Amino acid sequence: MARDGAALGEALTGLRTTYHLVVGREPDFAATEALSVAWSEATLEFLHDLSCEDPLTGLASLAHVRTRLDEVYREAELTGVPVLRSHALVVVEMTVTSAGPLPGHRFARALNLVQVTETVRMVFAGEETLGRLGADRAVVVVRRTPDLGSSVATLRELVGDLDLGGLHVRLWIEGLPTSAESATRLLDDLARG
């Protein structure tokens, strides 16, 4: 029943109804326990199969990006190196040009985002977290290194070589604020576009 989406209460009510119809009494503890354990195991199987990544693009969810940023801020507290010096965000935004596809063609735009994501992974192939900020935006949590600017320039060239129809890709480096709470607000603002 859990695999079919039934809540535990619904499963227990079904057990009680079945017992009343078949045996004529309330279910005993062993039957109730067996049903509850089976329901929780099926639910845990489902939860373990969930991923924090979008299956189409491979981009992490916004919640996962927030969690990663929280880790970055905790690391900053331990090391004493401010986040604004240690990390940044690389934001990737796709916009429709006048000759581009209609905004309603979500699947085509998602496929274009897949192409862009694969290109981003070619440039940022290490520990960076790549996440989705909405239908047309992605973000990369990166370490600030001396070659970050040239990496973004390389990415800009590679993305420019893609055939994305009438979509234009804009890339920029976004500095991180001093607090994790402000970073959460920044992500929310970026996700809203």
Short mmCIF file of C-alpha atoms in Angstrom, two decimals:
data_model
loop_
_atom_site.label_atom_id
_atom_site.label_comp_id
_atom_site.label_asym_id
_atom_site.label_seq_id
_atom_site.Cartn_x
_atom_site.Cartn_y
_atom_site.Cartn_z
CA MET A 1 0.00 0.00 0.00
CA ALA A 2 2.89 2.37 0.73
CA ARG A 3 4.23 1.81 -2.79
CA ASP A 4 0.82 2.86 -4.09
CA GLY A 5 0.97 6.07 -2.05
CA ALA A 6 -1.32 5.10 0.82
CA ALA A 7 -0.66 6.77 4.17
CA LEU A 8 -0.01 4.58 7.21
CA GLY A 9 -3.41 5.51 8.69
CA GLU A 10 -5.13 4.38 5.51
CA ALA A 11 -3.21 1.10 5.55
CA LEU A 12 -4.15 0.46 9.19
CA THR A 13 -7.81 1.24 8.47
CA GLY A 14 -7.69 -1.25 5.59
CA LEU A 15 -6.17 -3.87 7.93
CA ARG A 16 -8.94 -3.28 10.49
CA THR A 17 -11.66 -3.53 7.82
CA THR A 18 -10.16 -6.72 6.41
CA TYR A 19 -9.91 -8.30 9.87
CA HIS A 20 -13.54 -7.40 10.62
CA LEU A 21 -14.76 -8.90 7.34
CA VAL A 22 -12.62 -12.06 7.44
CA VAL A 23 -12.11 -12.88 11.13
CA GLY A 24 -14.81 -10.77 12.77
CA ARG A 25 -12.53 -8.98 15.23
CA GLU A 26 -9.87 -6.26 15.59
CA PRO A 27 -6.40 -7.08 14.24
CA ASP A 28 -3.94 -8.33 16.85
CA PHE A 29 -0.66 -6.63 17.70
CA ALA A 30 1.44 -8.94 15.51
CA ALA A 31 -0.62 -8.14 12.40
CA THR A 32 -0.59 -4.41 13.14
CA GLU A 33 3.17 -4.50 13.74
CA ALA A 34 3.82 -6.48 10.54
CA LEU A 35 1.79 -4.05 8.46
CA SER A 36 3.49 -1.01 10.05
CA VAL A 37 6.97 -2.43 9.55
CA ALA A 38 6.25 -3.39 5.92
CA TRP A 39 4.74 0.04 5.25
CA SER A 40 7.76 1.86 6.74
CA GLU A 41 10.24 -0.34 4.83
CA ALA A 42 8.46 0.36 1.55
CA THR A 43 8.43 4.08 2.35
CA LEU A 44 12.16 4.03 3.18
CA GLU A 45 12.88 2.24 -0.11
CA PHE A 46 11.07 5.04 -1.92
CA LEU A 47 12.93 7.75 0.00
CA HIS A 48 16.31 6.11 -0.65
CA ASP A 49 15.52 6.05 -4.37
CA LEU A 50 14.86 9.78 -4.44
CA SER A 51 17.66 11.91 -5.72
CA CYS A 52 18.58 15.50 -5.15
CA GLU A 53 19.24 15.74 -8.89
CA ASP A 54 16.86 16.54 -11.70
CA PRO A 55 16.77 13.31 -13.76
CA LEU A 56 16.74 15.18 -17.08
CA THR A 57 19.48 17.76 -16.53
CA GLY A 58 21.49 16.16 -13.72
CA LEU A 59 21.37 19.48 -11.87
CA ALA A 60 20.99 19.45 -8.11
CA SER A 61 17.82 20.82 -6.58
CA LEU A 62 17.68 24.30 -5.09
CA ALA A 63 17.41 22.70 -1.64
CA HIS A 64 20.65 20.80 -2.25
CA VAL A 65 22.44 23.97 -3.38
CA ARG A 66 21.28 25.66 -0.15
CA THR A 67 22.66 22.74 1.85
CA ARG A 68 25.97 22.94 0.01
CA LEU A 69 26.20 26.67 0.74
CA ASP A 70 25.50 26.00 4.42
CA GLU A 71 28.48 23.63 4.37
CA VAL A 72 30.62 26.34 2.76
CA TYR A 73 29.65 28.81 5.50
CA ARG A 74 30.38 26.24 8.26
CA GLU A 75 33.78 25.61 6.67
CA ALA A 76 34.44 29.36 6.70
CA GLU A 77 33.69 29.51 10.43
CA LEU A 78 36.17 26.69 11.07
CA THR A 79 38.95 28.02 8.86
CA GLY A 80 38.48 31.73 9.45
CA VAL A 81 38.54 32.40 5.69
CA PRO A 82 35.52 34.52 4.74
CA VAL A 83 33.19 32.97 2.18
CA LEU A 84 33.38 36.03 -0.04
CA ARG A 85 37.09 35.22 -0.48
CA SER A 86 36.79 31.43 -0.68
CA HIS A 87 33.73 30.78 -2.87
CA ALA A 88 31.47 32.34 -5.48
CA LEU A 89 28.53 31.42 -7.66
CA VAL A 90 28.69 31.12 -11.42
CA VAL A 91 25.21 31.83 -12.73
CA VAL A 92 24.04 30.54 -16.11
CA GLU A 93 20.91 32.10 -17.55
CA MET A 94 19.16 31.23 -20.81
CA THR A 95 16.95 33.88 -22.35
CA VAL A 96 14.80 33.73 -25.47
CA THR A 97 15.82 35.98 -28.31
CA SER A 98 13.20 37.41 -30.63
CA ALA A 99 13.91 34.66 -33.16
CA GLY A 100 13.93 31.95 -30.49
CA PRO A 101 11.43 29.33 -29.47
CA LEU A 102 8.20 30.36 -27.82
CA PRO A 103 8.40 30.50 -24.02
CA GLY A 104 5.90 27.63 -23.82
CA HIS A 105 8.27 25.11 -25.37
CA ARG A 106 9.53 23.91 -22.00
CA PHE A 107 10.81 20.54 -23.18
CA ALA A 108 12.93 22.11 -25.92
CA ARG A 109 14.29 24.61 -23.43
CA ALA A 110 15.02 21.82 -20.95
CA LEU A 111 16.96 19.95 -23.66
CA ASN A 112 18.94 23.13 -24.31
CA LEU A 113 19.63 23.37 -20.58
CA VAL A 114 20.94 19.79 -20.74
CA GLN A 115 23.43 20.84 -23.45
CA VAL A 116 24.50 23.85 -21.42
CA THR A 117 24.82 21.74 -18.26
CA GLU A 118 27.06 19.22 -20.04
CA THR A 119 29.25 22.10 -21.20
CA VAL A 120 29.39 23.55 -17.67
CA ARG A 121 30.49 20.13 -16.38
CA MET A 122 33.34 20.11 -18.90
CA VAL A 123 34.72 23.32 -17.39
CA PHE A 124 33.78 22.69 -13.75
CA ALA A 125 34.44 18.96 -13.50
CA GLY A 126 35.60 18.75 -9.89
CA GLU A 127 34.00 19.29 -6.52
CA GLU A 128 31.70 22.07 -7.70
CA THR A 129 27.98 21.77 -7.07
CA LEU A 130 25.79 22.42 -10.11
CA GLY A 131 22.19 23.27 -9.33
CA ARG A 132 19.01 24.38 -11.00
CA LEU A 133 17.50 27.75 -10.16
CA GLY A 134 14.40 27.45 -12.28
CA ALA A 135 13.45 26.62 -15.84
CA ASP A 136 16.15 28.78 -17.41
CA ARG A 137 18.82 29.26 -14.75
CA ALA A 138 21.54 27.16 -13.26
CA VAL A 139 24.19 27.90 -10.67
CA VAL A 140 27.61 26.49 -9.86
CA VAL A 141 29.07 26.76 -6.36
CA VAL A 142 32.80 27.22 -7.03
CA ARG A 143 35.96 27.96 -5.12
CA ARG A 144 37.47 31.35 -5.84
CA THR A 145 40.72 30.56 -7.56
CA PRO A 146 43.04 32.78 -9.58
CA ASP A 147 41.78 31.13 -12.78
CA LEU A 148 38.04 31.48 -12.07
CA GLY A 149 37.67 34.35 -14.54
CA SER A 150 39.42 32.44 -17.31
CA SER A 151 37.30 29.36 -16.56
CA VAL A 152 34.13 31.42 -17.00
CA ALA A 153 35.56 32.92 -20.21
CA THR A 154 36.26 29.41 -21.51
CA LEU A 155 32.75 28.36 -20.57
CA ARG A 156 31.34 31.40 -22.38
CA GLU A 157 33.21 30.40 -25.56
CA LEU A 158 32.08 26.77 -25.36
CA VAL A 159 28.47 27.72 -24.74
CA GLY A 160 28.68 30.18 -27.64
CA ASP A 161 29.52 27.26 -29.93
CA LEU A 162 26.35 25.34 -28.99
CA ASP A 163 23.33 25.28 -31.28
CA LEU A 164 20.61 26.46 -28.92
CA GLY A 165 18.18 27.78 -31.48
CA GLY A 166 17.09 31.23 -30.46
CA LEU A 167 18.33 31.05 -26.90
CA HIS A 168 20.99 33.36 -25.57
CA VAL A 169 23.12 32.25 -22.63
CA ARG A 170 24.41 34.79 -20.16
CA LEU A 171 27.09 33.88 -17.61
CA TRP A 172 28.34 35.81 -14.62
CA ILE A 173 30.19 35.41 -11.36
CA GLU A 174 28.08 36.30 -8.34
CA GLY A 175 29.88 37.05 -5.09
CA LEU A 176 28.58 35.44 -1.94
CA PRO A 177 27.40 37.54 1.01
CA THR A 178 28.90 37.34 4.50
CA SER A 179 26.14 35.23 6.09
CA ALA A 180 24.40 31.96 5.22
CA GLU A 181 21.01 33.62 5.69
CA SER A 182 21.89 36.28 3.13
CA ALA A 183 23.11 33.55 0.76
CA THR A 184 19.73 31.83 1.04
CA ARG A 185 17.99 35.09 0.15
CA LEU A 186 20.40 35.58 -2.76
CA LEU A 187 19.59 32.09 -4.10
CA ASP A 188 15.88 32.80 -3.78
CA ASP A 189 16.30 36.08 -5.67
CA LEU A 190 18.30 34.34 -8.40
CA ALA A 191 15.69 31.58 -8.66
CA ARG A 192 12.92 34.13 -9.12
CA GLY A 193 14.89 35.75 -11.91
#
